[in-house]
Tab-separated table of N, CA and C in Angstrom:
chain	number	residue	atom	x	y	z
A	1	MET	N	-0.062	12.296	-13.363
A	1	MET	CA	-0.705	11.165	-12.694
A	1	MET	C	-0.904	11.497	-11.222
A	2	ASN	N	-2.074	11.196	-10.691
A	2	ASN	CA	-2.373	11.456	-9.292
A	2	ASN	C	-1.741	10.404	-8.408
A	3	ASN	N	-1.119	10.878	-7.331
A	3	ASN	CA	-0.602	9.939	-6.339
A	3	ASN	C	-1.748	9.476	-5.464
A	4	PRO	N	-1.798	8.193	-5.146
A	4	PRO	CA	-2.870	7.725	-4.266
A	4	PRO	C	-2.743	8.342	-2.882
A	5	ALA	N	-3.879	8.596	-2.269
A	5	ALA	CA	-3.934	9.160	-0.922
A	5	ALA	C	-5.218	8.675	-0.248
A	6	ILE	N	-5.260	8.835	1.051
A	6	ILE	CA	-6.441	8.481	1.827
A	6	ILE	C	-7.259	9.744	2.011
A	7	HIS	N	-8.476	9.751	1.518
A	7	HIS	CA	-9.353	10.918	1.624
A	7	HIS	C	-10.376	10.708	2.731
A	8	ILE	N	-10.577	11.770	3.511
A	8	ILE	CA	-11.675	11.816	4.486
A	8	ILE	C	-12.626	12.886	3.971
A	9	ARG	N	-13.894	12.514	3.769
A	9	ARG	CA	-14.846	13.501	3.266
A	9	ARG	C	-16.186	13.347	3.964
A	10	ARG	N	-16.928	14.427	3.975
A	10	ARG	CA	-18.267	14.438	4.550
A	10	ARG	C	-19.242	13.968	3.488
A	11	ASP	N	-20.160	13.088	3.894
A	11	ASP	CA	-21.195	12.587	2.992
A	11	ASP	C	-22.499	12.609	3.765
A	12	GLY	N	-23.205	13.736	3.698
A	12	GLY	CA	-24.415	13.902	4.502
A	12	GLY	C	-24.040	13.922	5.969
A	13	PRO	N	-24.700	13.118	6.789
A	13	PRO	CA	-24.387	13.111	8.226
A	13	PRO	C	-23.182	12.221	8.571
A	14	PHE	N	-22.593	11.579	7.582
A	14	PHE	CA	-21.510	10.619	7.826
A	14	PHE	C	-20.182	11.111	7.257
A	15	TYR	N	-19.134	10.389	7.607
A	15	TYR	CA	-17.790	10.664	7.104
A	15	TYR	C	-17.274	9.411	6.427
A	16	ARG	N	-16.675	9.582	5.261
A	16	ARG	CA	-16.154	8.452	4.488
A	16	ARG	C	-14.632	8.525	4.438
A	17	VAL	N	-14.012	7.374	4.599
A	17	VAL	CA	-12.564	7.231	4.468
A	17	VAL	C	-12.333	6.285	3.299
A	18	GLN	N	-11.559	6.761	2.308
A	18	GLN	CA	-11.377	5.977	1.094
A	18	GLN	C	-10.023	6.289	0.473
A	19	ILE	N	-9.394	5.272	-0.097
A	19	ILE	CA	-8.174	5.477	-0.860
A	19	ILE	C	-8.569	5.910	-2.264
A	20	VAL	N	-8.005	7.045	-2.706
A	20	VAL	CA	-8.323	7.612	-4.016
A	20	VAL	C	-7.018	7.852	-4.763
A	21	PRO	N	-6.882	7.440	-6.015
A	21	PRO	CA	-7.791	6.546	-6.715
A	21	PRO	C	-7.742	5.152	-6.101
A	22	PRO	N	-8.790	4.367	-6.312
A	22	PRO	CA	-8.848	3.033	-5.717
A	22	PRO	C	-7.617	2.202	-6.077
A	23	GLN	N	-7.124	1.465	-5.111
A	23	GLN	CA	-5.929	0.641	-5.278
A	23	GLN	C	-6.281	-0.833	-5.115
A	24	GLN	N	-5.428	-1.680	-5.646
A	24	GLN	CA	-5.586	-3.120	-5.450
A	24	GLN	C	-4.909	-3.487	-4.129
A	25	LEU	N	-5.666	-3.515	-3.056
A	25	LEU	CA	-5.150	-3.865	-1.742
A	25	LEU	C	-5.874	-5.089	-1.221
A	26	ASP	N	-5.204	-5.818	-0.361
A	26	ASP	CA	-5.827	-6.994	0.250
A	26	ASP	C	-6.834	-6.576	1.312
A	27	GLY	N	-7.870	-7.382	1.460
A	27	GLY	CA	-8.826	-7.217	2.550
A	27	GLY	C	-9.668	-5.968	2.446
A	28	SER	N	-10.124	-5.496	3.609
A	28	SER	CA	-11.072	-4.394	3.666
A	28	SER	C	-10.439	-3.032	3.420
A	29	ALA	N	-9.122	-2.923	3.376
A	29	ALA	CA	-8.471	-1.631	3.173
A	29	ALA	C	-8.855	-0.998	1.846
A	30	ALA	N	-9.230	-1.802	0.877
A	30	ALA	CA	-9.562	-1.280	-0.446
A	30	ALA	C	-10.973	-0.702	-0.523
A	31	ARG	N	-11.818	-0.997	0.459
A	31	ARG	CA	-13.209	-0.528	0.433
A	31	ARG	C	-13.364	0.754	1.237
A	32	PRO	N	-14.247	1.658	0.794
A	32	PRO	CA	-14.534	2.850	1.604
A	32	PRO	C	-15.160	2.437	2.931
A	33	GLU	N	-14.862	3.187	3.967
A	33	GLU	CA	-15.458	2.946	5.283
A	33	GLU	C	-16.270	4.170	5.674
A	34	THR	N	-17.336	3.960	6.447
A	34	THR	CA	-18.233	5.025	6.866
A	34	THR	C	-18.185	5.160	8.383
A	35	TYR	N	-18.161	6.415	8.854
A	35	TYR	CA	-18.090	6.699	10.287
A	35	TYR	C	-19.109	7.776	10.642
A	36	ALA	N	-19.593	7.739	11.879
A	36	ALA	CA	-20.581	8.705	12.333
A	36	ALA	C	-19.951	10.030	12.739
A	37	GLY	N	-18.656	10.016	13.094
A	37	GLY	CA	-18.005	11.241	13.550
A	37	GLY	C	-16.657	11.444	12.891
A	38	VAL	N	-16.248	12.704	12.834
A	38	VAL	CA	-14.987	13.052	12.193
A	38	VAL	C	-13.789	12.504	12.964
A	39	ILE	N	-13.867	12.430	14.281
A	39	ILE	CA	-12.740	11.927	15.066
A	39	ILE	C	-12.475	10.462	14.751
A	40	ALA	N	-13.527	9.661	14.693
A	40	ALA	CA	-13.367	8.244	14.357
A	40	ALA	C	-12.835	8.076	12.935
A	41	ALA	N	-13.299	8.899	12.011
A	41	ALA	CA	-12.830	8.829	10.632
A	41	ALA	C	-11.348	9.184	10.546
A	42	ARG	N	-10.935	10.216	11.274
A	42	ARG	CA	-9.521	10.614	11.266
A	42	ARG	C	-8.644	9.535	11.890
A	43	GLN	N	-9.124	8.915	12.954
A	43	GLN	CA	-8.354	7.844	13.600
A	43	GLN	C	-8.182	6.663	12.634
A	44	ALA	N	-9.255	6.265	11.976
A	44	ALA	CA	-9.193	5.157	11.020
A	44	ALA	C	-8.267	5.500	9.855
A	45	ALA	N	-8.338	6.727	9.371
A	45	ALA	CA	-7.464	7.148	8.278
A	45	ALA	C	-6.002	7.111	8.716
A	46	GLY	N	-5.744	7.482	9.953
A	46	GLY	CA	-4.380	7.429	10.479
A	46	GLY	C	-3.846	6.010	10.530
A	47	TRP	N	-4.669	5.072	10.985
A	47	TRP	CA	-4.254	3.663	11.025
A	47	TRP	C	-4.004	3.142	9.609
A	48	LEU	N	-4.888	3.499	8.688
A	48	LEU	CA	-4.728	3.068	7.306
A	48	LEU	C	-3.454	3.665	6.696
A	49	SER	N	-3.164	4.914	7.041
A	49	SER	CA	-1.953	5.561	6.562
A	49	SER	C	-0.702	4.843	7.064
A	50	LYS	N	-0.705	4.463	8.335
A	50	LYS	CA	0.440	3.731	8.893
A	50	LYS	C	0.615	2.381	8.210
A	51	ALA	N	-0.483	1.736	7.879
A	51	ALA	CA	-0.423	0.409	7.258
A	51	ALA	C	-0.007	0.467	5.789
A	52	THR	N	-0.381	1.546	5.089
A	52	THR	CA	-0.137	1.618	3.652
A	52	THR	C	0.986	2.571	3.258
A	53	GLY	N	1.322	3.509	4.140
A	53	GLY	CA	2.318	4.520	3.811
A	53	GLY	C	1.755	5.676	2.994
A	54	LEU	N	0.440	5.703	2.789
A	54	LEU	CA	-0.197	6.777	2.013
A	54	LEU	C	-0.483	7.981	2.908
A	55	SER	N	-0.494	9.173	2.304
A	55	SER	CA	-0.819	10.377	3.059
A	55	SER	C	-2.338	10.502	3.218
A	56	VAL	N	-2.741	11.303	4.213
A	56	VAL	CA	-4.154	11.539	4.492
A	56	VAL	C	-4.511	12.949	4.037
A	57	ILE	N	-5.608	13.066	3.308
A	57	ILE	CA	-6.134	14.367	2.885
A	57	ILE	C	-7.515	14.517	3.494
A	58	ASP	N	-7.655	15.512	4.386
A	58	ASP	CA	-8.918	15.758	5.087
A	58	ASP	C	-9.720	16.794	4.313
A	59	LEU	N	-10.809	16.364	3.711
A	59	LEU	CA	-11.667	17.237	2.900
A	59	LEU	C	-12.939	17.639	3.641
A	60	THR	N	-12.964	17.444	4.964
A	60	THR	CA	-14.185	17.698	5.728
A	60	THR	C	-14.430	19.169	6.022
A	61	GLY	N	-13.392	19.975	5.986
A	61	GLY	CA	-13.552	21.394	6.330
A	61	GLY	C	-13.511	21.653	7.809
A	62	HIS	N	-13.291	20.602	8.625
A	62	HIS	CA	-13.183	20.761	10.075
A	62	HIS	C	-11.753	21.100	10.432
A	63	ASN	N	-11.571	22.069	11.309
A	63	ASN	CA	-10.239	22.412	11.801
A	63	ASN	C	-9.945	21.599	13.051
A	64	GLY	N	-8.688	21.265	13.226
A	64	GLY	CA	-8.250	20.591	14.457
A	64	GLY	C	-8.335	19.138	14.466
């Protein structure tokens, strides 16, 4: 069974932050979010990680 995690991935010119597999969470945390830059996506994923206790997996291929 896969453990849930927060994924950051590139989707064309945008970056998506999403909990995979989808979880039953309250509010907007359960929906994927879209960001124009990798830094904003990583920051949002970090906040979501602190709120949920889930780990972050960066699939963007960007170092640093």
